Amino acid sequence: MLLRGQNLLGYRHYADDVVERFVERAVKNGMDVFRVFDAMNDPRNMKAALQAVRSHGAHAQGTLSYTTSPAHTLQTWLDLTEQLLETGVDSIAIKDMSGILTPMAAYELVSEIKKRFEVRLHLHCHATTGMAEMALLKAIEAGVDGVD
């Protein structure tokens, strides 16, 4: 299930007890993997959902919502990966929701995450700009564990 962190499936923040109950019911009804993201890459907005997923025995996948800007450096992504790992996630996903991840950036990002952290890493790309297939290929060459 793709879960917007504290927003669940909506577009506003919900209280922690609502997040907890939603995840509990989702797991009871068969959900076993939760890809939890925050569009602003704020780990505080993912923490309650990730903890709820883990507490109910499901797979908690923390997510890097990939974008580019002067503030989004390789170190930014490594720091966010570390923060998500500190919450106890089972795996990390790189979510290229706008299709702007270049093949070489995919290679560099996957290589560095795999070099620095012992974590299962997944890459999700959209083909908006036509680079998705090559970004996926370079990520595979760099050691990504799963793609979609």
PDB file of C-alpha atoms in Angstrom:
ATOM      1  CA  MET A   1       0.000   0.000   0.000  1.00  0.00           C
ATOM      2  CA  LEU A   2       1.252   3.470  -0.859  1.00  0.00           C
ATOM      3  CA  LEU A   3       0.723   5.539   2.269  1.00  0.00           C
ATOM      4  CA  ARG A   4       1.208   9.297   2.545  1.00  0.00           C
ATOM      5  CA  GLY A   5       2.631   9.103   6.060  1.00  0.00           C
ATOM      6  CA  GLN A   6       0.651  11.204   8.513  1.00  0.00           C
ATOM      7  CA  ASN A   7      -1.832  11.989   5.688  1.00  0.00           C
ATOM      8  CA  LEU A   8      -2.650   8.290   5.187  1.00  0.00           C
ATOM      9  CA  LEU A   9      -4.587   8.235   1.892  1.00  0.00           C
ATOM     10  CA  GLY A  10      -5.849  11.807   2.135  1.00  0.00           C
ATOM     11  CA  TYR A  11      -4.552  15.333   1.865  1.00  0.00           C
ATOM     12  CA  ARG A  12      -4.505  16.419   5.504  1.00  0.00           C
ATOM     13  CA  HIS A  13      -2.715  15.265   8.624  1.00  0.00           C
ATOM     14  CA  TYR A  14      -4.468  12.778  10.865  1.00  0.00           C
ATOM     15  CA  ALA A  15      -3.855  12.230  14.560  1.00  0.00           C
ATOM     16  CA  ASP A  16      -1.463   9.455  15.546  1.00  0.00           C
ATOM     17  CA  ASP A  17      -4.299   7.309  16.936  1.00  0.00           C
ATOM     18  CA  VAL A  18      -6.114   7.510  13.583  1.00  0.00           C
ATOM     19  CA  VAL A  19      -2.915   6.501  11.765  1.00  0.00           C
ATOM     20  CA  GLU A  20      -2.454   3.595  14.179  1.00  0.00           C
ATOM     21  CA  ARG A  21      -6.034   2.353  13.768  1.00  0.00           C
ATOM     22  CA  PHE A  22      -5.964   2.731   9.972  1.00  0.00           C
ATOM     23  CA  VAL A  23      -2.787   0.662   9.705  1.00  0.00           C
ATOM     24  CA  GLU A  24      -4.148  -1.919  12.148  1.00  0.00           C
ATOM     25  CA  ARG A  25      -7.278  -2.381  10.011  1.00  0.00           C
ATOM     26  CA  ALA A  26      -5.305  -2.427   6.754  1.00  0.00           C
ATOM     27  CA  VAL A  27      -3.034  -5.190   8.071  1.00  0.00           C
ATOM     28  CA  LYS A  28      -6.016  -7.145   9.386  1.00  0.00           C
ATOM     29  CA  ASN A  29      -7.553  -6.920   5.910  1.00  0.00           C
ATOM     30  CA  GLY A  30      -4.488  -8.292   4.142  1.00  0.00           C
ATOM     31  CA  MET A  31      -2.033  -5.460   3.530  1.00  0.00           C
ATOM     32  CA  ASP A  32       1.471  -6.657   4.262  1.00  0.00           C
ATOM     33  CA  VAL A  33       3.787  -4.083   2.637  1.00  0.00           C
ATOM     34  CA  PHE A  34       3.457  -0.335   3.190  1.00  0.00           C
ATOM     35  CA  ARG A  35       5.489   2.157   1.151  1.00  0.00           C
ATOM     36  CA  VAL A  36       5.353   5.236   3.378  1.00  0.00           C
ATOM     37  CA  PHE A  37       6.322   8.618   1.948  1.00  0.00           C
ATOM     38  CA  ASP A  38       6.052  12.321   2.616  1.00  0.00           C
ATOM     39  CA  ALA A  39       6.071  14.647  -0.389  1.00  0.00           C
ATOM     40  CA  MET A  40       8.305  17.076   1.532  1.00  0.00           C
ATOM     41  CA  ASN A  41      10.678  14.297   2.673  1.00  0.00           C
ATOM     42  CA  ASP A  42      10.054  15.158   6.320  1.00  0.00           C
ATOM     43  CA  PRO A  43      10.715  12.005   8.352  1.00  0.00           C
ATOM     44  CA  ARG A  44       8.543  13.359  11.173  1.00  0.00           C
ATOM     45  CA  ASN A  45       5.543  12.983   8.856  1.00  0.00           C
ATOM     46  CA  MET A  46       6.433   9.330   8.184  1.00  0.00           C
ATOM     47  CA  LYS A  47       7.389   8.229  11.689  1.00  0.00           C
ATOM     48  CA  ALA A  48       3.957   7.394  13.165  1.00  0.00           C
ATOM     49  CA  ALA A  49       2.888   5.435  10.090  1.00  0.00           C
ATOM     50  CA  LEU A  50       6.173   3.518   9.910  1.00  0.00           C
ATOM     51  CA  GLN A  51       5.989   2.651  13.599  1.00  0.00           C
ATOM     52  CA  ALA A  52       2.367   1.528  13.252  1.00  0.00           C
ATOM     53  CA  VAL A  53       3.245  -0.696  10.308  1.00  0.00           C
ATOM     54  CA  ARG A  54       6.093  -2.307  12.229  1.00  0.00           C
ATOM     55  CA  SER A  55       4.008  -2.753  15.378  1.00  0.00           C
ATOM     56  CA  HIS A  56       1.438  -4.750  13.396  1.00  0.00           C
ATOM     57  CA  GLY A  57       4.039  -7.030  11.823  1.00  0.00           C
ATOM     58  CA  ALA A  58       3.912  -5.676   8.281  1.00  0.00           C
ATOM     59  CA  HIS A  59       6.808  -4.570   6.071  1.00  0.00           C
ATOM     60  CA  ALA A  60       7.595  -0.863   6.555  1.00  0.00           C
ATOM     61  CA  GLN A  61       9.277   0.713   3.533  1.00  0.00           C
ATOM     62  CA  GLY A  62      10.561   4.248   4.110  1.00  0.00           C
ATOM     63  CA  THR A  63      10.628   6.401   1.003  1.00  0.00           C
ATOM     64  CA  LEU A  64      12.845   9.084  -0.505  1.00  0.00           C
ATOM     65  CA  SER A  65      10.638  11.244  -2.756  1.00  0.00           C
ATOM     66  CA  TYR A  66      13.280  12.079  -5.351  1.00  0.00           C
ATOM     67  CA  THR A  67      13.562  15.610  -6.656  1.00  0.00           C
ATOM     68  CA  THR A  68      16.259  18.017  -7.729  1.00  0.00           C
ATOM     69  CA  SER A  69      17.125  21.447  -6.374  1.00  0.00           C
ATOM     70  CA  PRO A  70      20.166  23.148  -4.875  1.00  0.00           C
ATOM     71  CA  ALA A  71      19.035  21.749  -1.499  1.00  0.00           C
ATOM     72  CA  HIS A  72      18.696  18.143  -2.706  1.00  0.00           C
ATOM     73  CA  THR A  73      22.255  16.874  -2.816  1.00  0.00           C
ATOM     74  CA  LEU A  74      23.540  13.335  -2.531  1.00  0.00           C
ATOM     75  CA  GLN A  75      24.205  14.068   1.146  1.00  0.00           C
ATOM     76  CA  THR A  76      20.551  15.090   1.600  1.00  0.00           C
ATOM     77  CA  TRP A  77      19.439  11.647   0.392  1.00  0.00           C
ATOM     78  CA  LEU A  78      22.014   9.848   2.523  1.00  0.00           C
ATOM     79  CA  ASP A  79      20.924  11.798   5.607  1.00  0.00           C
ATOM     80  CA  LEU A  80      17.264  11.003   4.960  1.00  0.00           C
ATOM     81  CA  THR A  81      18.101   7.334   4.444  1.00  0.00           C
ATOM     82  CA  GLU A  82      19.867   7.299   7.808  1.00  0.00           C
ATOM     83  CA  GLN A  83      16.932   9.018   9.526  1.00  0.00           C
ATOM     84  CA  LEU A  84      14.490   6.501   8.065  1.00  0.00           C
ATOM     85  CA  LEU A  85      16.685   3.585   9.105  1.00  0.00           C
ATOM     86  CA  GLU A  86      16.698   4.968  12.649  1.00  0.00           C
ATOM     87  CA  THR A  87      12.895   4.529  12.705  1.00  0.00           C
ATOM     88  CA  GLY A  88      13.376   0.802  12.082  1.00  0.00           C
ATOM     89  CA  VAL A  89      12.206   0.508   8.478  1.00  0.00           C
ATOM     90  CA  ASP A  90      12.526  -2.856   6.748  1.00  0.00           C
ATOM     91  CA  SER A  91      13.574  -1.338   3.426  1.00  0.00           C
ATOM     92  CA  ILE A  92      14.008   1.943   1.572  1.00  0.00           C
ATOM     93  CA  ALA A  93      12.366   3.030  -1.680  1.00  0.00           C
ATOM     94  CA  ILE A  94      13.557   5.777  -3.976  1.00  0.00           C
ATOM     95  CA  LYS A  95      10.363   7.183  -5.499  1.00  0.00           C
ATOM     96  CA  ASP A  96      10.967   9.083  -8.737  1.00  0.00           C
ATOM     97  CA  MET A  97       7.389  10.265  -9.042  1.00  0.00           C
ATOM     98  CA  SER A  98       8.108  12.882 -11.705  1.00  0.00           C
ATOM     99  CA  GLY A  99      10.489  10.871 -13.874  1.00  0.00           C
ATOM    100  CA  ILE A 100      13.433  13.244 -13.451  1.00  0.00           C
ATOM    101  CA  LEU A 101      15.966  10.773 -12.061  1.00  0.00           C
ATOM    102  CA  THR A 102      18.727  10.587 -14.646  1.00  0.00           C
ATOM    103  CA  PRO A 103      20.512   7.290 -15.280  1.00  0.00           C
ATOM    104  CA  MET A 104      23.783   8.556 -13.817  1.00  0.00           C
ATOM    105  CA  ALA A 105      22.068  10.076 -10.777  1.00  0.00           C
ATOM    106  CA  ALA A 106      20.320   6.723 -10.220  1.00  0.00           C
ATOM    107  CA  TYR A 107      23.652   4.924 -10.391  1.00  0.00           C
ATOM    108  CA  GLU A 108      25.326   7.330  -7.974  1.00  0.00           C
ATOM    109  CA  LEU A 109      22.456   7.388  -5.479  1.00  0.00           C
ATOM    110  CA  VAL A 110      21.971   3.618  -5.396  1.00  0.00           C
ATOM    111  CA  SER A 111      25.729   2.993  -5.219  1.00  0.00           C
ATOM    112  CA  GLU A 112      26.203   5.334  -2.273  1.00  0.00           C
ATOM    113  CA  ILE A 113      23.209   4.068  -0.314  1.00  0.00           C
ATOM    114  CA  LYS A 114      24.265   0.442  -0.818  1.00  0.00           C
ATOM    115  CA  LYS A 115      27.866   1.277   0.115  1.00  0.00           C
ATOM    116  CA  ARG A 116      26.954   3.087   3.337  1.00  0.00           C
ATOM    117  CA  PHE A 117      23.920   1.181   4.598  1.00  0.00           C
ATOM    118  CA  GLU A 118      22.945  -2.446   4.904  1.00  0.00           C
ATOM    119  CA  VAL A 119      19.372  -2.118   3.648  1.00  0.00           C
ATOM    120  CA  ARG A 120      17.129  -3.579   0.986  1.00  0.00           C
ATOM    121  CA  LEU A 121      16.701  -0.829  -1.629  1.00  0.00           C
ATOM    122  CA  HIS A 122      13.908  -0.458  -4.172  1.00  0.00           C
ATOM    123  CA  LEU A 123      13.547   2.040  -7.051  1.00  0.00           C
ATOM    124  CA  HIS A 124      10.202   3.206  -8.426  1.00  0.00           C
ATOM    125  CA  CYS A 125      10.298   5.333 -11.595  1.00  0.00           C
ATOM    126  CA  HIS A 126       7.754   7.082 -13.786  1.00  0.00           C
ATOM    127  CA  ALA A 127       8.447   7.385 -17.513  1.00  0.00           C
ATOM    128  CA  THR A 128       7.347  11.027 -17.746  1.00  0.00           C
ATOM    129  CA  THR A 129      10.600  12.221 -19.330  1.00  0.00           C
ATOM    130  CA  GLY A 130      11.604   9.001 -21.081  1.00  0.00           C
ATOM    131  CA  MET A 131      14.501   8.271 -18.720  1.00  0.00           C
ATOM    132  CA  ALA A 132      12.871   5.632 -16.511  1.00  0.00           C
ATOM    133  CA  GLU A 133      14.112   2.522 -18.305  1.00  0.00           C
ATOM    134  CA  MET A 134      17.717   3.706 -18.376  1.00  0.00           C
ATOM    135  CA  ALA A 135      17.540   4.930 -14.766  1.00  0.00           C
ATOM    136  CA  LEU A 136      16.258   1.487 -13.750  1.00  0.00           C
ATOM    137  CA  LEU A 137      19.030  -0.215 -15.730  1.00  0.00           C
ATOM    138  CA  LYS A 138      21.744   1.916 -14.111  1.00  0.00           C
ATOM    139  CA  ALA A 139      20.206   1.297 -10.680  1.00  0.00           C
ATOM    140  CA  ILE A 140      20.322  -2.452 -11.336  1.00  0.00           C
ATOM    141  CA  GLU A 141      23.978  -2.129 -12.337  1.00  0.00           C
ATOM    142  CA  ALA A 142      24.585  -0.247  -9.065  1.00  0.00           C
ATOM    143  CA  GLY A 143      23.029  -3.009  -6.965  1.00  0.00           C
ATOM    144  CA  VAL A 144      19.415  -1.986  -6.321  1.00  0.00           C
ATOM    145  CA  ASP A 145      17.413  -4.887  -4.890  1.00  0.00           C
ATOM    146  CA  GLY A 146      14.091  -4.278  -6.640  1.00  0.00           C
ATOM    147  CA  VAL A 147      12.520  -2.056  -9.281  1.00  0.00           C
ATOM    148  CA  ASP A 148       9.067  -1.106 -10.512  1.00  0.00           C
TER     149      ASP A 148
END
